[in-house]
Short mmCIF file of C-alpha atoms and ligand atoms in Angstrom, two decimals:
data_model
loop_
_atom_site.label_atom_id
_atom_site.label_comp_id
_atom_site.label_asym_id
_atom_site.label_seq_id
_atom_site.Cartn_x
_atom_site.Cartn_y
_atom_site.Cartn_z
CA MET A 255 -66.87 -16.07 13.81
CA ALA A 256 -67.96 -16.03 17.36
CA ILE A 257 -68.48 -18.59 19.99
CA VAL A 258 -70.44 -17.65 23.05
CA SER A 259 -70.65 -20.10 25.89
CA ARG A 260 -73.97 -21.23 27.28
CA GLN A 261 -73.36 -19.94 30.79
CA LEU A 262 -73.04 -16.55 29.27
CA MET A 263 -76.74 -16.07 28.74
CA ALA A 264 -77.36 -16.89 32.38
CA LEU A 265 -75.34 -13.82 33.31
CA PHE A 266 -77.84 -11.57 31.63
CA SER A 267 -80.25 -9.71 33.78
CA THR A 268 -82.10 -6.48 33.24
CA SER A 269 -80.18 -4.87 36.07
CA SER A 270 -76.91 -5.64 34.29
CA LEU A 271 -77.96 -3.48 31.35
CA ALA A 272 -75.22 -0.97 30.83
CA VAL A 273 -76.80 1.86 29.01
CA MET A 274 -75.00 4.16 26.65
CA GLY A 275 -76.17 7.55 25.65
CA VAL A 276 -74.19 9.78 23.37
CA ASN A 277 -76.08 12.86 24.53
CA ALA A 278 -78.63 13.94 27.09
CA GLN A 279 -81.55 13.16 24.80
CA ASP A 280 -80.36 9.57 24.42
CA MET A 281 -79.93 9.28 28.17
CA ALA A 282 -83.56 10.30 28.64
CA SER A 283 -84.66 7.63 26.17
CA VAL A 284 -82.46 5.13 27.87
CA GLU A 285 -84.63 5.27 31.00
CA GLN A 286 -87.46 3.95 28.85
CA VAL A 287 -85.35 1.02 27.74
CA ALA A 288 -84.82 -0.15 31.27
CA GLN A 289 -88.45 0.36 32.21
CA GLY A 290 -90.45 -0.70 29.22
CA TYR A 291 -88.49 -2.80 26.79
CA ASN A 292 -87.68 -5.91 28.77
CA THR A 293 -89.56 -8.17 26.35
CA GLN A 294 -87.70 -6.82 23.35
CA ILE A 295 -84.34 -7.01 25.11
CA ALA A 296 -85.12 -10.61 26.07
CA GLN A 297 -85.80 -11.32 22.38
CA ALA A 298 -82.51 -9.66 21.45
CA ARG A 299 -80.63 -11.87 23.90
CA THR A 300 -82.26 -15.03 22.56
CA LEU A 301 -81.55 -14.05 18.99
CA THR A 302 -77.93 -13.22 19.84
CA LYS A 303 -77.61 -16.67 21.32
CA SER A 304 -78.97 -18.42 18.23
CA TYR A 305 -76.86 -16.24 15.92
CA ALA A 306 -73.76 -17.15 17.97
CA SER A 307 -74.59 -20.87 17.77
CA ALA A 308 -75.21 -20.69 14.04
CA LEU A 309 -71.78 -19.10 13.55
CA GLN A 310 -70.19 -21.62 15.87
CA ASN A 311 -71.86 -24.49 14.01
CA THR A 312 -70.20 -23.31 10.81
CA LEU A 313 -66.77 -22.57 12.23
CA LYS A 314 -66.21 -25.67 14.33
CA PRO A 315 -66.92 -28.42 11.75
CA ALA A 316 -65.05 -26.46 9.06
CA LEU A 317 -61.97 -26.19 11.29
CA LYS A 318 -62.17 -29.89 12.01
CA SER A 319 -62.67 -31.07 8.44
CA SER A 320 -60.55 -28.62 6.48
CA GLY A 321 -58.32 -26.72 8.93
CA PRO A 322 -57.92 -22.95 9.32
CA ALA A 323 -57.68 -22.26 5.56
CA GLY A 324 -60.92 -24.12 4.84
CA ALA A 325 -62.62 -22.54 7.86
CA LEU A 326 -61.55 -19.11 6.67
CA LYS A 327 -63.27 -19.73 3.34
CA ALA A 328 -66.31 -21.15 5.12
CA CYS A 329 -66.55 -17.98 7.24
CA ASN A 330 -66.06 -15.77 4.25
CA VAL A 331 -68.87 -17.45 2.32
CA SER A 332 -71.27 -18.47 5.09
CA VAL A 333 -71.29 -15.60 7.60
CA PRO A 334 -73.25 -13.20 5.35
CA SER A 335 -75.84 -15.88 4.52
CA ILE A 336 -76.16 -16.99 8.17
CA THR A 337 -76.71 -13.35 9.13
CA LYS A 338 -79.40 -13.04 6.46
CA ALA A 339 -81.13 -16.22 7.63
CA VAL A 340 -81.18 -15.02 11.27
CA ASN A 341 -82.49 -11.63 10.15
CA ASN A 342 -85.42 -13.36 8.46
CA GLN A 343 -86.47 -14.91 11.79
CA SER A 344 -87.68 -11.71 13.45
CA LYS A 345 -87.94 -7.93 13.16
CA TRP A 346 -84.53 -7.56 14.78
CA GLN A 347 -81.51 -7.15 12.49
CA VAL A 348 -78.37 -8.86 13.76
CA SER A 349 -74.75 -8.05 12.97
CA ARG A 350 -71.28 -8.03 14.48
CA THR A 351 -68.94 -5.14 14.80
CA SER A 352 -65.51 -4.32 16.20
CA LEU A 353 -63.08 -1.45 16.79
CA LYS A 354 -60.70 -3.52 14.64
CA PRO A 355 -62.94 -5.22 12.04
CA ARG A 356 -61.89 -7.84 9.56
CA SER A 357 -64.76 -7.24 7.17
CA GLN A 358 -65.51 -3.72 5.99
CA ALA A 359 -69.18 -4.68 6.33
CA ASN A 360 -68.65 -4.77 10.12
CA MET A 361 -67.34 -1.20 10.56
CA PRO A 362 -68.93 0.34 13.66
CA SER A 363 -71.36 3.25 13.49
CA ASP A 364 -70.74 6.19 15.85
CA TRP A 365 -73.09 4.71 18.44
CA GLU A 366 -71.56 1.24 18.13
CA LYS A 367 -68.09 2.75 18.48
CA SER A 368 -69.06 4.57 21.66
CA VAL A 369 -70.48 1.36 23.13
CA LEU A 370 -67.36 -0.64 22.15
CA LEU A 371 -65.17 2.00 23.84
CA HIS A 372 -67.44 1.86 26.89
CA PHE A 373 -67.08 -1.95 26.96
CA GLU A 374 -63.27 -1.57 26.82
CA SER A 375 -63.24 0.81 29.77
CA GLN A 376 -65.66 -1.38 31.75
CA LYS A 377 -63.36 -4.34 31.13
CA GLN A 378 -60.37 -2.32 32.29
CA GLN A 379 -62.28 -1.57 35.47
CA GLY A 380 -62.56 -5.28 36.08
CA VAL A 381 -66.03 -6.10 34.71
CA ASN A 382 -66.23 -9.63 33.29
CA PRO A 383 -66.30 -9.17 29.48
CA LYS A 384 -68.88 -11.94 29.18
CA ALA A 385 -71.33 -9.81 31.15
CA LEU A 386 -70.99 -6.66 29.04
CA GLU A 387 -74.11 -5.55 27.24
CA ALA A 388 -75.81 -2.28 26.37
CA SER A 389 -79.08 -1.01 25.04
CA ALA A 390 -80.53 2.32 24.01
CA ILE A 391 -83.08 4.02 21.86
CA ILE A 392 -81.41 5.73 18.96
CA GLU A 393 -82.96 8.29 16.64
CA ARG A 394 -81.79 8.44 13.07
CA GLY A 395 -83.54 10.70 10.59
CA ASN A 396 -87.18 10.57 11.61
CA LYS A 397 -86.95 6.98 12.75
CA ARG A 398 -86.38 5.44 16.17
CA TYR A 399 -84.58 2.20 16.81
CA LEU A 400 -84.08 0.01 19.84
CA ARG A 401 -80.43 -1.03 19.87
CA TYR A 402 -78.77 -3.85 21.76
CA MET A 403 -75.10 -4.84 21.96
CA LYS A 404 -73.32 -7.72 23.62
CA ALA A 405 -69.52 -8.01 23.93
CA ILE A 406 -67.61 -10.84 22.24
CA PRO A 407 -64.47 -11.82 24.17
CA THR A 408 -61.53 -13.51 22.44
CA ALA A 409 -60.98 -17.12 23.44
CA GLN A 410 -57.60 -18.81 23.15
CA LYS A 411 -59.01 -21.50 20.89
CA PRO A 412 -59.91 -21.29 18.13
CA CYS A 413 -60.06 -17.47 17.86
CA LEU A 414 -56.31 -16.81 18.00
CA THR A 415 -55.69 -19.04 14.96
CA CYS A 416 -57.24 -16.30 12.79
CA HIS A 417 -57.20 -13.22 15.06
CA GLY A 418 -54.09 -13.73 17.20
CA THR A 419 -50.56 -12.35 17.31
CA ASN A 420 -48.91 -15.35 15.69
CA ILE A 421 -50.98 -16.24 12.62
CA LYS A 422 -49.37 -18.74 10.24
CA PRO A 423 -47.88 -16.79 7.29
CA GLN A 424 -49.82 -18.74 4.67
CA LEU A 425 -53.10 -18.21 6.49
CA LEU A 426 -52.34 -14.51 6.97
CA GLN A 427 -51.74 -14.25 3.24
CA GLN A 428 -55.16 -15.77 2.55
CA ILE A 429 -56.79 -13.46 5.09
CA ARG A 430 -55.23 -10.43 3.37
CA LEU A 431 -56.39 -11.64 -0.04
CA LEU A 432 -60.00 -11.93 1.17
CA TYR A 433 -59.90 -8.87 3.46
CA PRO A 434 -57.32 -6.36 2.17
CA GLN A 435 -58.31 -3.88 4.92
CA ASP A 436 -58.28 -6.45 7.73
CA LYS A 437 -57.62 -5.00 11.18
CA ALA A 438 -58.68 -8.07 13.17
CA ILE A 439 -55.27 -9.49 14.07
CA GLY A 440 -53.01 -9.08 17.09
CA PHE A 441 -55.60 -10.09 19.68
CA ASN A 442 -54.78 -11.99 22.87
CA ALA A 443 -57.02 -14.33 24.82
CA GLY A 444 -59.36 -12.30 27.00
CA ASP A 445 -59.32 -9.21 24.76
CA LEU A 446 -62.61 -7.90 23.48
CA ARG A 447 -62.83 -9.06 19.87
CA GLY A 448 -65.97 -7.07 19.18
CA ALA A 449 -69.68 -7.26 19.83
CA PHE A 450 -72.97 -8.50 18.54
CA SER A 451 -75.08 -5.54 17.50
CA LEU A 452 -78.85 -5.71 17.05
CA THR A 453 -81.37 -3.20 15.77
CA LEU A 454 -85.15 -3.15 16.10
CA PRO A 455 -86.94 -0.45 14.09
CA PHE A 456 -90.01 1.00 15.84
CA LEU A 457 -93.19 1.04 13.82
CA GLU A 458 -94.49 4.60 14.06
C1 HEC B 508 -60.90 -19.71 10.48
C2 HEC B 508 -60.59 -18.34 10.82
C3 HEC B 508 -61.36 -17.69 11.95
C4 HEC B 508 -61.46 -18.13 13.24
C5 HEC B 508 -60.88 -19.39 13.85
C6 HEC B 508 -62.23 -17.12 13.93
N1 HEC B 508 -62.58 -16.12 13.09
FE1 HEC B 508 -63.57 -14.39 13.58
N2 HEC B 508 -63.62 -13.86 11.62
C7 HEC B 508 -63.07 -14.59 10.58
C8 HEC B 508 -63.51 -14.02 9.33
C9 HEC B 508 -63.16 -14.53 7.95
C10 HEC B 508 -64.34 -12.91 9.65
C11 HEC B 508 -65.09 -12.00 8.69
C12 HEC B 508 -66.43 -12.65 8.42
C13 HEC B 508 -67.58 -11.74 8.22
O1 HEC B 508 -68.09 -11.20 9.23
O2 HEC B 508 -68.03 -11.57 7.09
C14 HEC B 508 -64.38 -12.85 11.09
C15 HEC B 508 -65.08 -11.89 11.78
C16 HEC B 508 -65.22 -11.87 13.15
C17 HEC B 508 -65.98 -10.86 13.87
C18 HEC B 508 -66.80 -9.74 13.27
C19 HEC B 508 -66.07 -8.43 13.27
C20 HEC B 508 -64.97 -8.36 12.23
O3 HEC B 508 -63.81 -8.39 12.64
O4 HEC B 508 -65.28 -8.31 11.01
C21 HEC B 508 -65.90 -11.19 15.19
C22 HEC B 508 -66.52 -10.42 16.35
C23 HEC B 508 -65.09 -12.39 15.29
N3 HEC B 508 -64.69 -12.77 14.04
C24 HEC B 508 -64.82 -13.04 16.47
C25 HEC B 508 -64.20 -14.29 16.53
C26 HEC B 508 -64.09 -15.06 17.75
C27 HEC B 508 -64.58 -14.62 19.12
C28 HEC B 508 -63.48 -16.25 17.42
C29 HEC B 508 -63.21 -17.44 18.29
C30 HEC B 508 -64.37 -18.05 18.87
C31 HEC B 508 -63.20 -16.19 15.98
N4 HEC B 508 -63.65 -15.00 15.50
C32 HEC B 508 -62.54 -17.19 15.28
C33 HEC B 508 -62.25 -15.68 10.70
C34 HEC B 508 -62.09 -16.44 11.86
#
């Protein structure tokens, strides 16, 4: 579950687009992103914002009414359906990914992994994690996709309850039951938890 603050969106600007290319061909395409895809990237940012709020609106009340164990179940059940609902709103497909995912469904692709590693190194160089985003045109098979990613930093509260270094044993047990291959623990406040990852297929 991710919570993204409102100020965050204000930090976005086209010039802050960090662009990732895995090879020279991607880098060439990337120029096009900066020059011609501002409208689509603006849509991606808006959609990321509403996806983040939808997740937040599930997590927060569940934590309040039924504590971490209830919120864990709420995330487990509701995140896939929230994602589906957001995906039905536009041609963009939204998802979340991480170098250390909880859900196997959130394993990064090669491109996503390279962007996540890029975000980590940017952060180490002192870039504010809230400002980290990337876009590129990716070719897969015969199809082309506009891709957009936006970093998700780890907040002290409530993230560390379920992703931190000191998770309550009973909760950890429940996490392991639901996600036997969970890697999303051991985070500290300020770490990059992962990223939103959006895909827009080109009609060709
Ligand atoms: C109540 C427990 C709980 C809390 C609190 C929580 N999460 Fe999660 N988180 C989960 C569960 C469960 C999943 C897997 C859900 C899914 O994507 O299907 C998950 C998945 C994620 C993912 C997707 C990548 C992955 O690991 O699968 C990100 C990113 C994430 N959480 C970030 C956060 C952030 C940031 C916070 C704090 C704002 C937070 N979480 C708070 C339980 C929690």
